[in-house]
Coordinates of C-alpha atoms in Angstrom, one line a residue:
X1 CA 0.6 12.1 -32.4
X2 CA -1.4 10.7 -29.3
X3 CA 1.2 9.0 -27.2
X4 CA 1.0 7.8 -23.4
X5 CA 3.8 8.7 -21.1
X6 CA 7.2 6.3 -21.7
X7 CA 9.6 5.2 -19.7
X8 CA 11.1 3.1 -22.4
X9 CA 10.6 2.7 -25.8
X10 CA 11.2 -0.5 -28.0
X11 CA 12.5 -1.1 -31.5
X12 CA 10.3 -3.8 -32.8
X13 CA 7.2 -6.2 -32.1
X14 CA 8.9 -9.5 -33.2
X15 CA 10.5 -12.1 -31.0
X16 CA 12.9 -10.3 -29.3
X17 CA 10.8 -7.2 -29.0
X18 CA 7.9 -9.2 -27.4
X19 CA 9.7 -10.3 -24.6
X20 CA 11.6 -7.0 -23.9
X21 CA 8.3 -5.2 -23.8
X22 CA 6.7 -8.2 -21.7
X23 CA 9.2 -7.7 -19.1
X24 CA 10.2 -4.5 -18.6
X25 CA 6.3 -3.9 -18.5
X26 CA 6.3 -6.5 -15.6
X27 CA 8.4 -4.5 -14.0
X28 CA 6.2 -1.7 -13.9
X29 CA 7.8 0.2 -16.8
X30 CA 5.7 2.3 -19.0
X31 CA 6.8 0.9 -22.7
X32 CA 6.2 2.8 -26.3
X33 CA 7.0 0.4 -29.2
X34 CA 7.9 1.7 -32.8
X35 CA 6.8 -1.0 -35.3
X36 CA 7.2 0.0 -39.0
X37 CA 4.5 -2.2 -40.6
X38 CA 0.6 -2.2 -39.6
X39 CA -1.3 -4.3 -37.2
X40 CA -2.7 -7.2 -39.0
X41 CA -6.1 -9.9 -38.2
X42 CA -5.3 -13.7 -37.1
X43 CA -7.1 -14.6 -40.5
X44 CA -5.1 -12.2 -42.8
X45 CA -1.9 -14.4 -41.7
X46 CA -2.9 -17.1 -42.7
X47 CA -1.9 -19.2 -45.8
X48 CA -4.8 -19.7 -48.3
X49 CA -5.2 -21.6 -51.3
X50 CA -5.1 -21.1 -54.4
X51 CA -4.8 -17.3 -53.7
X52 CA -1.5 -17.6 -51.9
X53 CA 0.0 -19.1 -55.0
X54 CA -1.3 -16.1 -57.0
X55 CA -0.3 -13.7 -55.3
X56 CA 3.3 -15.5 -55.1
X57 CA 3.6 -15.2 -58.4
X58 CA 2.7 -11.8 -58.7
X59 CA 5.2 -11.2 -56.6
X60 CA 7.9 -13.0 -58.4
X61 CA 6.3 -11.3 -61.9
X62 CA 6.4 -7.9 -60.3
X63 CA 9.8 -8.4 -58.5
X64 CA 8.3 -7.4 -54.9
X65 CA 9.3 -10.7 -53.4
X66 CA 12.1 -11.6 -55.9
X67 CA 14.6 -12.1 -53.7
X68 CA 12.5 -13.2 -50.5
X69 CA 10.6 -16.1 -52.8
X70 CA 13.8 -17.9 -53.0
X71 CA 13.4 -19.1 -49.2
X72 CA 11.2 -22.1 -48.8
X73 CA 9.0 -20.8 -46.5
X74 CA 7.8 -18.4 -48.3
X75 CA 5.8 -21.3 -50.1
X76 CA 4.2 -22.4 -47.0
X77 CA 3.3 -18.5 -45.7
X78 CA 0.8 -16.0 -46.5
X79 CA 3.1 -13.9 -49.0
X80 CA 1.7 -10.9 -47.2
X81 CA 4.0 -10.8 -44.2
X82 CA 7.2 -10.4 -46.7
X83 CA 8.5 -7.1 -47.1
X84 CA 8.1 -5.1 -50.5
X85 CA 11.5 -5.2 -51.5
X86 CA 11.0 -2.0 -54.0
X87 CA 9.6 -0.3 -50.6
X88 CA 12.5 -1.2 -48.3
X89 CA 15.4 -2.1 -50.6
X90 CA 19.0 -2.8 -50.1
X91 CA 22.4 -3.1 -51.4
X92 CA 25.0 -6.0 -52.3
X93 CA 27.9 -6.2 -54.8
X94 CA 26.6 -8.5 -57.8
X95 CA 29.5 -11.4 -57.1
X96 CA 28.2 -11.3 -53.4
X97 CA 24.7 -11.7 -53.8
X98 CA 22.4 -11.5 -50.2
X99 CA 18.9 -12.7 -49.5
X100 CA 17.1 -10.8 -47.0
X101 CA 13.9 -11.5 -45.6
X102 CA 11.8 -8.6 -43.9
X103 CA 8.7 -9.0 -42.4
X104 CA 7.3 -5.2 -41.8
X105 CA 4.0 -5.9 -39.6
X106 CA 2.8 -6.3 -35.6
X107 CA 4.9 -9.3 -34.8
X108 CA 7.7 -9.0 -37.4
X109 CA 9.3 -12.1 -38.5
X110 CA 8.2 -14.5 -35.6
X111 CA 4.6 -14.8 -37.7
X112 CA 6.8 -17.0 -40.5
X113 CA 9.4 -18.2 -37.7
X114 CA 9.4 -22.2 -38.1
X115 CA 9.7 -22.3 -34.5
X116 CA 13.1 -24.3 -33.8
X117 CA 13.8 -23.6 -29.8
X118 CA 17.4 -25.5 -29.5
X119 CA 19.6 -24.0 -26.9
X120 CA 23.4 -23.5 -26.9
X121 CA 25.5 -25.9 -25.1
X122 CA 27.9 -24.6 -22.7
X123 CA 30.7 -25.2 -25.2
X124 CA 28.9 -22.9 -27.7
X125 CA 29.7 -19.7 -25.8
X126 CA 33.4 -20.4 -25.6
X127 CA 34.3 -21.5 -28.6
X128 CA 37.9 -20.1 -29.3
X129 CA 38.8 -22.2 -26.2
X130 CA 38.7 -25.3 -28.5
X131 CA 40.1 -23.7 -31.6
X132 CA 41.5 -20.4 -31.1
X133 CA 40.0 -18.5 -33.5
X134 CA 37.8 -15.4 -33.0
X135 CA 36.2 -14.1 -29.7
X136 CA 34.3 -15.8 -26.8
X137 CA 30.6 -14.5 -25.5
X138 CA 31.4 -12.5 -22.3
X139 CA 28.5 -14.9 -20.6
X140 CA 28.2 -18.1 -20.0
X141 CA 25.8 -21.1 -20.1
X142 CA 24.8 -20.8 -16.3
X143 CA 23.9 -17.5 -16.5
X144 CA 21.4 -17.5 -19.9
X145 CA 19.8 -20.9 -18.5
X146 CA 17.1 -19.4 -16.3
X147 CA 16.1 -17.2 -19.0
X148 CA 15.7 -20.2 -21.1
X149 CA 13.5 -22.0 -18.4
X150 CA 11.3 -18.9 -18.5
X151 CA 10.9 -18.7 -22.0
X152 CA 10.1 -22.2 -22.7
X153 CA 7.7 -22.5 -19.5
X154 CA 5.8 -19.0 -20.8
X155 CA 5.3 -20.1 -24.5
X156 CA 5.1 -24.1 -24.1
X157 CA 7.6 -25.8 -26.1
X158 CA 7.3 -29.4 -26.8
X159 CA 10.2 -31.7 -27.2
X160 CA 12.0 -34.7 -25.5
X161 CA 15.0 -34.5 -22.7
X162 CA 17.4 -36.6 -24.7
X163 CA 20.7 -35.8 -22.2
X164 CA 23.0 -34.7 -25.4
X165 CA 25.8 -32.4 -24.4
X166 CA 25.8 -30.3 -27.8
X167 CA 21.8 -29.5 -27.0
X168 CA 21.2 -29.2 -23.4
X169 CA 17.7 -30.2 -22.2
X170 CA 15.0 -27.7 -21.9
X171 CA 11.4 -27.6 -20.2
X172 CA 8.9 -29.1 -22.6
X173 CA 5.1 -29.8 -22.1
X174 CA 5.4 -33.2 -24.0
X175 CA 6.4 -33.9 -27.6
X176 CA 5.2 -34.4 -31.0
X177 CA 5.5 -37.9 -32.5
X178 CA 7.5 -38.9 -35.5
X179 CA 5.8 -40.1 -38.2
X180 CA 6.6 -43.8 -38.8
X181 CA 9.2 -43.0 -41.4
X182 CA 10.8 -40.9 -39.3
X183 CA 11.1 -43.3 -37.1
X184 CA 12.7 -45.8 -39.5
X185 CA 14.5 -43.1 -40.8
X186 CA 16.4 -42.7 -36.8
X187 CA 16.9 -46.1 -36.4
X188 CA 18.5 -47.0 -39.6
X189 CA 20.6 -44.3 -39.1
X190 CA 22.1 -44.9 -35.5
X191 CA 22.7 -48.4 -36.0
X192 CA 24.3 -48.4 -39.5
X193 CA 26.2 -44.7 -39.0
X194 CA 26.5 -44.3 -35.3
X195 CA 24.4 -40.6 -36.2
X196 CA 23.0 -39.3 -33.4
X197 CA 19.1 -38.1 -33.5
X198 CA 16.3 -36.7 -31.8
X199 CA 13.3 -35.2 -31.7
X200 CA 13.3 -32.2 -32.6
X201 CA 12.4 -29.3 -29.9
X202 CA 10.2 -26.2 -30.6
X203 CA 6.2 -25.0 -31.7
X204 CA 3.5 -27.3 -32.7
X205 CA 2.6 -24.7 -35.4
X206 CA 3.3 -21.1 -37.0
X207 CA 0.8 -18.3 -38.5
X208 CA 0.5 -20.4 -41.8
X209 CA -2.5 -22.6 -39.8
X210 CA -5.6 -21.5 -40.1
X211 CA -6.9 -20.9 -36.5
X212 CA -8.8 -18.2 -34.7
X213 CA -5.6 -17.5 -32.4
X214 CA -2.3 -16.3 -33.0
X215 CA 0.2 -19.4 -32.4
X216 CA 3.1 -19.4 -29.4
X217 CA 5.5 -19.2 -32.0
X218 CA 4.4 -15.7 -32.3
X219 CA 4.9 -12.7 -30.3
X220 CA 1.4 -11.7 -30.6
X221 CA 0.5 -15.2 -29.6
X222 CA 2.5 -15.4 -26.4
X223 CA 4.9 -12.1 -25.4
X224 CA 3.7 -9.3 -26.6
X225 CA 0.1 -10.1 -26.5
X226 CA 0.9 -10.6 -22.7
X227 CA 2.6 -7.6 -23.0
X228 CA -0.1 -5.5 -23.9
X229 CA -2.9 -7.3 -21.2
X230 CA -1.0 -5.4 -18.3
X231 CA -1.5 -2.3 -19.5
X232 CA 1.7 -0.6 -19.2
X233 CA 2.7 -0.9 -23.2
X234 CA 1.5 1.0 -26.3
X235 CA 2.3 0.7 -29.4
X236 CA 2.7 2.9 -33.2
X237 CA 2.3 1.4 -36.0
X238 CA 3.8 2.1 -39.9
X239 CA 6.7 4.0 -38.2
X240 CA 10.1 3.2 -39.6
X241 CA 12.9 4.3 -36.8
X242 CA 15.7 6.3 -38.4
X243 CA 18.3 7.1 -35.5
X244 CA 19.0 8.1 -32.7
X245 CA 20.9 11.4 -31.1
X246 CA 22.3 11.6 -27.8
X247 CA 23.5 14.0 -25.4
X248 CA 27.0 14.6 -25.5
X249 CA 27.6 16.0 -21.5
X250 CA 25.7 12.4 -20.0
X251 CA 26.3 10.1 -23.4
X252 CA 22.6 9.0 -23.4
X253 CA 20.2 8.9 -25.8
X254 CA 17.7 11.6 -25.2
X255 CA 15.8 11.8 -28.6
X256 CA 14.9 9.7 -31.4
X257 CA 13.4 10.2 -34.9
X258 CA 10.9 8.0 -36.3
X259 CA 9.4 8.6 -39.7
X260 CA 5.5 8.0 -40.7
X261 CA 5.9 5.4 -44.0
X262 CA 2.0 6.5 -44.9
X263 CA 3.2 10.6 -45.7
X264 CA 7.0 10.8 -45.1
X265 CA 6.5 13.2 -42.1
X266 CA 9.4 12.9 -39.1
X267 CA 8.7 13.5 -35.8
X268 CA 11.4 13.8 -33.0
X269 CA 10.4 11.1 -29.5
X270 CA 12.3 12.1 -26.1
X271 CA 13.9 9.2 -24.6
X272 CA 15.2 7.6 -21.2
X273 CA 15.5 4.3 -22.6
X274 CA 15.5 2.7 -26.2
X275 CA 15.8 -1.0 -27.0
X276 CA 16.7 -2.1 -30.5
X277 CA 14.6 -5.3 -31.2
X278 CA 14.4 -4.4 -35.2
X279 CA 16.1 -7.8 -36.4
X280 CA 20.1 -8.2 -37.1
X281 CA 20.1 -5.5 -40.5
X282 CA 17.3 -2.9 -39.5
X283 CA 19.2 -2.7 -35.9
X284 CA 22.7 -2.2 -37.7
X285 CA 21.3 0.4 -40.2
X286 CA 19.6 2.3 -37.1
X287 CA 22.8 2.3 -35.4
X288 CA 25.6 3.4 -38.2
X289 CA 22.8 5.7 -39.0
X290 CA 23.3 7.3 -35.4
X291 CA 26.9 7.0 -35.3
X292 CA 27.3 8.3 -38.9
X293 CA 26.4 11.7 -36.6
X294 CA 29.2 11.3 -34.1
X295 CA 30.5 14.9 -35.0
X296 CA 27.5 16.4 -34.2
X297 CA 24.7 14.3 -32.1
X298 CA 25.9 10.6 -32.7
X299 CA 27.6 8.2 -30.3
X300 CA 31.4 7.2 -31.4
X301 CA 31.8 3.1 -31.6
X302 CA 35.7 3.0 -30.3
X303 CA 35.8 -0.5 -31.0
X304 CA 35.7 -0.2 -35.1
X305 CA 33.4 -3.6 -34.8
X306 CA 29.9 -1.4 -35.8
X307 CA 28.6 -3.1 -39.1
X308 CA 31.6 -5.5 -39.2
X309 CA 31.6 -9.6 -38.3
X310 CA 28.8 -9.9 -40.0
X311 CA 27.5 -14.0 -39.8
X312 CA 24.5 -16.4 -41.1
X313 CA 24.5 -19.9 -41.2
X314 CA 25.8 -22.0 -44.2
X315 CA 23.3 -24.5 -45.2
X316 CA 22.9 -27.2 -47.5
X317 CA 19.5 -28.8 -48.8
X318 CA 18.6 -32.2 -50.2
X319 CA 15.1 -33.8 -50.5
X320 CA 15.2 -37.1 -51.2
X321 CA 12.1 -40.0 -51.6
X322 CA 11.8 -43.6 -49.3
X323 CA 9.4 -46.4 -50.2
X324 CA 6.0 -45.7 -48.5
X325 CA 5.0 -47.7 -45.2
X326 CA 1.7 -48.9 -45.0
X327 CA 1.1 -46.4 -42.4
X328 CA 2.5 -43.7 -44.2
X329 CA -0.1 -44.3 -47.3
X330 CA -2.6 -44.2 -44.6
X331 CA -1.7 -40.7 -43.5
X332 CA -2.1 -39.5 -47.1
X333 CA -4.4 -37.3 -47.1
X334 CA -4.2 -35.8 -43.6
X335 CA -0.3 -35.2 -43.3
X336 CA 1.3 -34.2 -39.9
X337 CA 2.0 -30.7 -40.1
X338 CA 5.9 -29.8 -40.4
X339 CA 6.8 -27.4 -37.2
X340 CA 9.6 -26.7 -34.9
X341 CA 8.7 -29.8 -33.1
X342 CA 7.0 -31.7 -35.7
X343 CA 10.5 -32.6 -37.4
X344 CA 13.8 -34.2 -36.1
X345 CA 17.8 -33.7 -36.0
X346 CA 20.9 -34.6 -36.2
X347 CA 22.8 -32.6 -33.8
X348 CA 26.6 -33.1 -34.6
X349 CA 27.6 -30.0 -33.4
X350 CA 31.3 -30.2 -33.0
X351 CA 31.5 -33.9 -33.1
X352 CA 31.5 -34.9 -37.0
X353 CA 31.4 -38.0 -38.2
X354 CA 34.6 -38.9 -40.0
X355 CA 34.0 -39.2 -43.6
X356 CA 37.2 -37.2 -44.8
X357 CA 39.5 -34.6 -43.0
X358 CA 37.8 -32.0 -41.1
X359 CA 39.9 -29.5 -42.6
X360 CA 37.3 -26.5 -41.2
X361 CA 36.2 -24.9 -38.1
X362 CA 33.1 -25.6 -35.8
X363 CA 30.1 -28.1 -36.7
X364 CA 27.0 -27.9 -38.0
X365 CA 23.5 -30.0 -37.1
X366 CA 20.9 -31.4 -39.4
X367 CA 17.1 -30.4 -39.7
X368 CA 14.8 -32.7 -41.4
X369 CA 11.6 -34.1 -42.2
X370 CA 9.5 -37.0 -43.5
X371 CA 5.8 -37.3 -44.6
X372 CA 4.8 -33.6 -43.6
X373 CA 5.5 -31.5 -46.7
X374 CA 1.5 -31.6 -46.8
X375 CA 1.9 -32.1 -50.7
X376 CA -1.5 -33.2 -52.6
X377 CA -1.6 -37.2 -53.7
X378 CA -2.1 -35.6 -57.1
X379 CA 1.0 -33.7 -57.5
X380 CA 3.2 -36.2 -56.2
X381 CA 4.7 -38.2 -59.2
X382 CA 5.7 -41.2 -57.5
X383 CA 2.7 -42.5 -55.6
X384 CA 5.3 -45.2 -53.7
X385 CA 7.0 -43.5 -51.8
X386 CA 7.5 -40.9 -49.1
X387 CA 8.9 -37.6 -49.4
X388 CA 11.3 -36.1 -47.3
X389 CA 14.2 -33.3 -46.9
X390 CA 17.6 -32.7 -44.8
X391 CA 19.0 -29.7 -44.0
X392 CA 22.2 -28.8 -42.7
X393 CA 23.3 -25.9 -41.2
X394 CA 26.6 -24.8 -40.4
X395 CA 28.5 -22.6 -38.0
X396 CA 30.2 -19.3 -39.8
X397 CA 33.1 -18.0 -38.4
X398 CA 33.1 -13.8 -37.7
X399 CA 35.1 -11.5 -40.2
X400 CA 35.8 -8.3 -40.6
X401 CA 35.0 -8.6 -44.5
X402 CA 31.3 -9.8 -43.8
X403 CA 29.7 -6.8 -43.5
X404 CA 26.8 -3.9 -43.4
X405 CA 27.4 -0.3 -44.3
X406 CA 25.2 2.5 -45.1
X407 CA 24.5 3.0 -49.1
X408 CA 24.4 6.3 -50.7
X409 CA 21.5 5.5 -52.0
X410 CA 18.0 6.4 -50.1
X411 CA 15.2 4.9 -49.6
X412 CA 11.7 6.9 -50.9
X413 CA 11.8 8.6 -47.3
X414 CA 15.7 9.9 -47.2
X415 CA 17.1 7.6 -45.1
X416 CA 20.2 5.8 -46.1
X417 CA 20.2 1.7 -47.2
X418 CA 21.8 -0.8 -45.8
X419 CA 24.9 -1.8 -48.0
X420 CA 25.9 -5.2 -47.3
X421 CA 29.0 -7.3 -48.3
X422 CA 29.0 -11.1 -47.7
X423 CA 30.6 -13.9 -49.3
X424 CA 31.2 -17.5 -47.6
X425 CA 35.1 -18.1 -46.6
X426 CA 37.1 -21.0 -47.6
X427 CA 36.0 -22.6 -44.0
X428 CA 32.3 -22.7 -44.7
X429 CA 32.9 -23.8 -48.4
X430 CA 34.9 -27.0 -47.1
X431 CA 32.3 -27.4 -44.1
X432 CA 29.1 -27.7 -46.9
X433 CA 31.3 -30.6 -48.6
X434 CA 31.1 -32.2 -45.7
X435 CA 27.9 -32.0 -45.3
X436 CA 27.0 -33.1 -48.5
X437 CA 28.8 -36.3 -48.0
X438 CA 27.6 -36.7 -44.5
X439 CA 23.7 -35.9 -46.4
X440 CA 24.3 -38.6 -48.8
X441 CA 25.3 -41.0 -46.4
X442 CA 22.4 -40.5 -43.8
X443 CA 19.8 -40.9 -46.8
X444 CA 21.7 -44.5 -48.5
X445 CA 21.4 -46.0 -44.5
X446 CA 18.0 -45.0 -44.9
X447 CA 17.2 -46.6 -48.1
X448 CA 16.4 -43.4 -49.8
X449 CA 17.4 -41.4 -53.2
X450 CA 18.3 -37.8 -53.0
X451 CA 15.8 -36.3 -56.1
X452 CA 15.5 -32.7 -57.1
X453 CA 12.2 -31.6 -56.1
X454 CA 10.4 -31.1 -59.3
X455 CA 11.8 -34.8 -59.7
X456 CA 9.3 -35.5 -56.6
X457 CA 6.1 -33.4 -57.3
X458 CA 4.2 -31.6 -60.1
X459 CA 4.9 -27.6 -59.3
X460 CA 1.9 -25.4 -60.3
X461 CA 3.5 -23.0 -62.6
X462 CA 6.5 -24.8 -62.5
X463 CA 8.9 -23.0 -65.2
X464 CA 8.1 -19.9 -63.7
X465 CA 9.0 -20.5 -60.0
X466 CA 11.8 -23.4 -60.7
X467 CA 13.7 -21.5 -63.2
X468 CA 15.9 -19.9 -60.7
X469 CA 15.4 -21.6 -57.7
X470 CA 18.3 -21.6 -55.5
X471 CA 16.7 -24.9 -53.4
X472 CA 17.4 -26.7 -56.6
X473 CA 20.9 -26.0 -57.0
X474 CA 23.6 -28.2 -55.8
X475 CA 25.5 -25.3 -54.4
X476 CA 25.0 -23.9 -51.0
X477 CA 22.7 -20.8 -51.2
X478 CA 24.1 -17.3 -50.6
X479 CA 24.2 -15.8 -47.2
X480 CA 20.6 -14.4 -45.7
X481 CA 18.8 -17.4 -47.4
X482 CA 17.4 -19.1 -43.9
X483 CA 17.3 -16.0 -41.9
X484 CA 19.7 -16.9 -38.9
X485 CA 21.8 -13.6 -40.1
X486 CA 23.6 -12.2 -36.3
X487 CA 26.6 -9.8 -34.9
X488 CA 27.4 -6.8 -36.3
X489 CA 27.4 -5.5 -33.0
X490 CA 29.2 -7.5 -30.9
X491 CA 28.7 -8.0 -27.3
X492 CA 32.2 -8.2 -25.0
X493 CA 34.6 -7.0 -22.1
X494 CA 35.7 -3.5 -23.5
X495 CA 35.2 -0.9 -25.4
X496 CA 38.3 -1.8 -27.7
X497 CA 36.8 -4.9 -28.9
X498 CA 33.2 -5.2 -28.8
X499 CA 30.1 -2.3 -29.3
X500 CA 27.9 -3.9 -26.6
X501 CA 28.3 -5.0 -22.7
X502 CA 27.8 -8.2 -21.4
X503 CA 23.9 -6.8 -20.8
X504 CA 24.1 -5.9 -24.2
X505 CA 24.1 -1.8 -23.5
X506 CA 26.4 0.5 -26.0
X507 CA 29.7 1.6 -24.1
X508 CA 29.7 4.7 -24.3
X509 CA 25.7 5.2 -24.9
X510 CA 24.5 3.4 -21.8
X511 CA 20.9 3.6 -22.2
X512 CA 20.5 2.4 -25.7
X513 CA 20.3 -1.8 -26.1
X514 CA 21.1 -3.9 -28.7
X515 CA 18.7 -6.8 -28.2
X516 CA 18.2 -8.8 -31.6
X517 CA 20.9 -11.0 -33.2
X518 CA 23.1 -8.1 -34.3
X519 CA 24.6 -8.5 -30.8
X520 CA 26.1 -11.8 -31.5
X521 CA 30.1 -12.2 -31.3
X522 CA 29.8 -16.0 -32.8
X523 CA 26.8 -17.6 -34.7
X524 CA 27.0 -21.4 -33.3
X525 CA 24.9 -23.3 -35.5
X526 CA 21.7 -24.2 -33.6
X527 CA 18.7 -22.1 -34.8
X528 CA 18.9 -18.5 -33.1
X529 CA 15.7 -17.0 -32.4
X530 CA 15.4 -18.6 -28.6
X531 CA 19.0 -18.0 -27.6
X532 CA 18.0 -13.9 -29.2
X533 CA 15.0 -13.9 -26.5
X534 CA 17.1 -15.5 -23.7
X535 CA 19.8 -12.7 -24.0
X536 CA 16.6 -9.7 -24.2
X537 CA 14.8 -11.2 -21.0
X538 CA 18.6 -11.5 -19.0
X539 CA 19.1 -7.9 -20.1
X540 CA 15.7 -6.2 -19.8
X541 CA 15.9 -8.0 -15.9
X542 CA 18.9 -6.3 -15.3
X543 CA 17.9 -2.7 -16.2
X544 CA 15.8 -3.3 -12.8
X545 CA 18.8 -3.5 -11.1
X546 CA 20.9 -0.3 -12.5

């Protein structure tokens, strides 16, 4: 293999690996990233019709994306960047069923990300000071808010400085209007409910437009295609990452074992530095993989936390139809596109509305939408009115029981699954009642109907991708279904309770890095992916200093 000499090397060209191999290579560090998929063209990204929807339903027919094509953006995507689940399978008990999306190419997962950039609030990274229950982040506000800054100034976020406590402001370029029922929709609902909304804060667009150049909201559109202009980063592609050994007389890493997915063949990398960037699961199955070989090569996690506390977001879905505005029948047939920013919320947070006991934990905030589904006049049923959706998404608390583990099972190139065990708690269960109710409400101020959606449009090949749709069931979906899956590998203050260091570094491995979600000690319930890139950039600066 013709490698460069490394100084580091990085797990991962996704969101969080982008901006760890941006700036460490800013710093003058020589970077080698491991990416397990191939490098990929601008066009090949993108969504096209009708041959997206065929091969969607090959992959449904063939079970490759069976599990994957029950989250909604895998309608709106190129099918291509999800993972062939018979490739890179995993374990779940059947009564605990678990959706997880891969994305196995240059850029990972941020080429589908929707592109939500909402920060934490102070209050989000000491939670247990309100309630008492679980751990507080060993950081606090002040100290991830310049990494924020940078990362919204770098990649040009768009939204509005609405001064709300739960969502502290950021630095935006300018924002994307509402659409007219949008609009309404706000209105209606602060005056009659006392709800509070916004704008909502993130990308103009994903990979799923067709354009020449990779979006922001993509690591090869912003962080790591920076990354790679200075010269000082290199990167192998179709190279899965198996584990890690370290020394036992320094307790550093000094090799690590990468496999080639195109012939199976294993080949042993020296290393000063690694940075895990492979998402939540792929980190946590890289790192129980290493310490599985405590006895002989592995690190020993003294906390008993690896794998465990395990968290996603609880979310609820309802789409729901309005009576058309006359300027909404005039944007009929050129729709706004739906983006991080193109979109609102309702950010309760904490601070629910009332309709019934709270008798759970934490808060939740609202995503929705209206007049950007980009659905054809002719597959629309109800030519009157205006489609739209909310989506709530709640806060889960960490427990033990939520968690990953190695299967005995293989995959084709010997390396152990990921067994994971997941079920929502009693607290999220009562939480997604409330936000039914709280739904409901938001959409009767509005003068709206909740509808199924195959109440609302004509689905091509609709008995075959309805059947089991888990966006039409009143229930909330199972765990893994929107892809905010964190911890595993919780950051804290010692060794006895926590696998990371406040700069996210293994205690008693000091030059490995956990830099994805799987660092997490609480979820919060604002969107992760900005909060992830914050805590790499904040670490990655600090390796200068060591």
């Amino acid at each position: 293999m013709d490698i460069n000499p490394y100084d580091a090397i990085v797990v991962g060209s996704g969101a969080t690996g982008g901006i760890a191999a941006l700036t460490l290579a800013e710093q003058g560090i020589k970077v080698l990233v491991i990416e397990a998929g191939p490098k990929i063209k601008r066009l090949e990204a993108s969504n096209y019709e009708p041959e997206s929807t065929l091969k969607r339903l090959s992959g449904v027919l063939t079970k490759k994306h069976i599990k994957q094509s029950q989250h909604p953006g895998y309608w709106k995507n190129n099918p291509d960047l999800y993972s062939n689940e018979s490739k890179h399978p995993y374990d779940f008990p059947k009564k605990k069923p678990f959706l997880w999306t891969q994305g196995n190419q240059y850029g990972g997962r941020s080429l589908t990300w929707g592109g939500i950039t909402l920060r934490f609030s102070s209050g989000d990274f000491h939670p247990a000071k309100k309630d008492g229950f679980g751990p507080n982040w060993p950081i606090s506000y002040d100290e991830l808010s310049p990494h924020y800054d940078f990362i919204e100034n770098f990649c040009g976020i768009y939204g509005r400085k609405d001064n709300i406590k739960e969502l502290p402001n950021g630095k935006y370029i300018g924002e994307i209007p509402l659409t007219e029922n949008e609009n309404i929709f706000g209105r209606k609902i602060k005056s009659k409910l006392n709800y509070p909304f916004i704008q909502s804060r993130g990308f103009d667009r994903n990979s799923s437009v067709k354009e020449e150049k990779w979006p922001k909201s993509s690591s090869l559109g912003s962080t790591f295609k920076k990354a790679l202009e200075t010269g000082n980063v290199q990167i192998i592609s179709n190279h899965l990452v198996e584990s890690f050994e370290i020394n036992k007389i320094t307790e550093l890493a000094s090799k690590l074992t990468i496999v080639n997915l195109e012939n199976g063949s294993k080949e042993v990398l020296n290393c000063d530095l690694i940075l895990l960037c492979a998402s939540t699961i792929s980190t946590l199955r890289i790192l129980l993989n290493s310490e599985y070989k405590s006895n002989t090569s592995g690190f020993k996690d003294n906390s008993g936390k690896l794998g465990k506390y395990l968290m996603d977001h609880i979310s609820v879905c309802r789409f729901f139809s309005i009576p058309k505005t006359k300027n909404s029948e005039e944007l009929s047939h050129n729709y706004p596109v739906l983006s991080g920013a193109g979109s609102f919320f309702i950010p309760f947070g904490t601070n629910l509305p009332t309709i019934d006991n709270i008798n759970f934990h934490r808060g939740y905030g609202i995503w929705g939408a209206i007049d950007r589904l980009g659905i054809p006049k002719f597959l629309q049923k109800d030519q009157n009115t205006s489609i739209g959706f909310l989506i709530a998404h709640g806060e889960v608390l960490p427990r033990k029981s939520n968690s990953v583990s190695l299967s005995k099972k293989t995959d084709e190139w010997g390396i152990p699954i990921p067994h994971i065990e997941f079920e929502w708690s009693e607290n999220e269960l009562n939480m997604s009642k409330h936000m039914v109710k709280t739904i409901q409400k938001a959409i009767e101020a509005a003068d709206g109907e909740i509808k199924n959606i195959d109440e609302l449009i004509n689905i091509p090949f609709g008995s075959l991708f309805t059947k089991n749709l888990i966006a039409l069931s009143d229930s909330p979906p199972p765990p893994g279904y929107y892809i905010h899956e964190v911890g595993g590998a919780p950051m804290g203050i010692n060794e006895e309770n926590s696998v990371v260091d406040k700069f996210n570094r293994l205690w008693r491995c000091k030059n490995v890095l956990v830099l994805d979600g799987s660092c997490w000690p609480t979820s919060s319930w604002q969107s992760p992916t900005l909060t992830m890139m914050a805590l790499s950039r904040r670490a990655c600066l600090n390796i200068k200093k060591t």
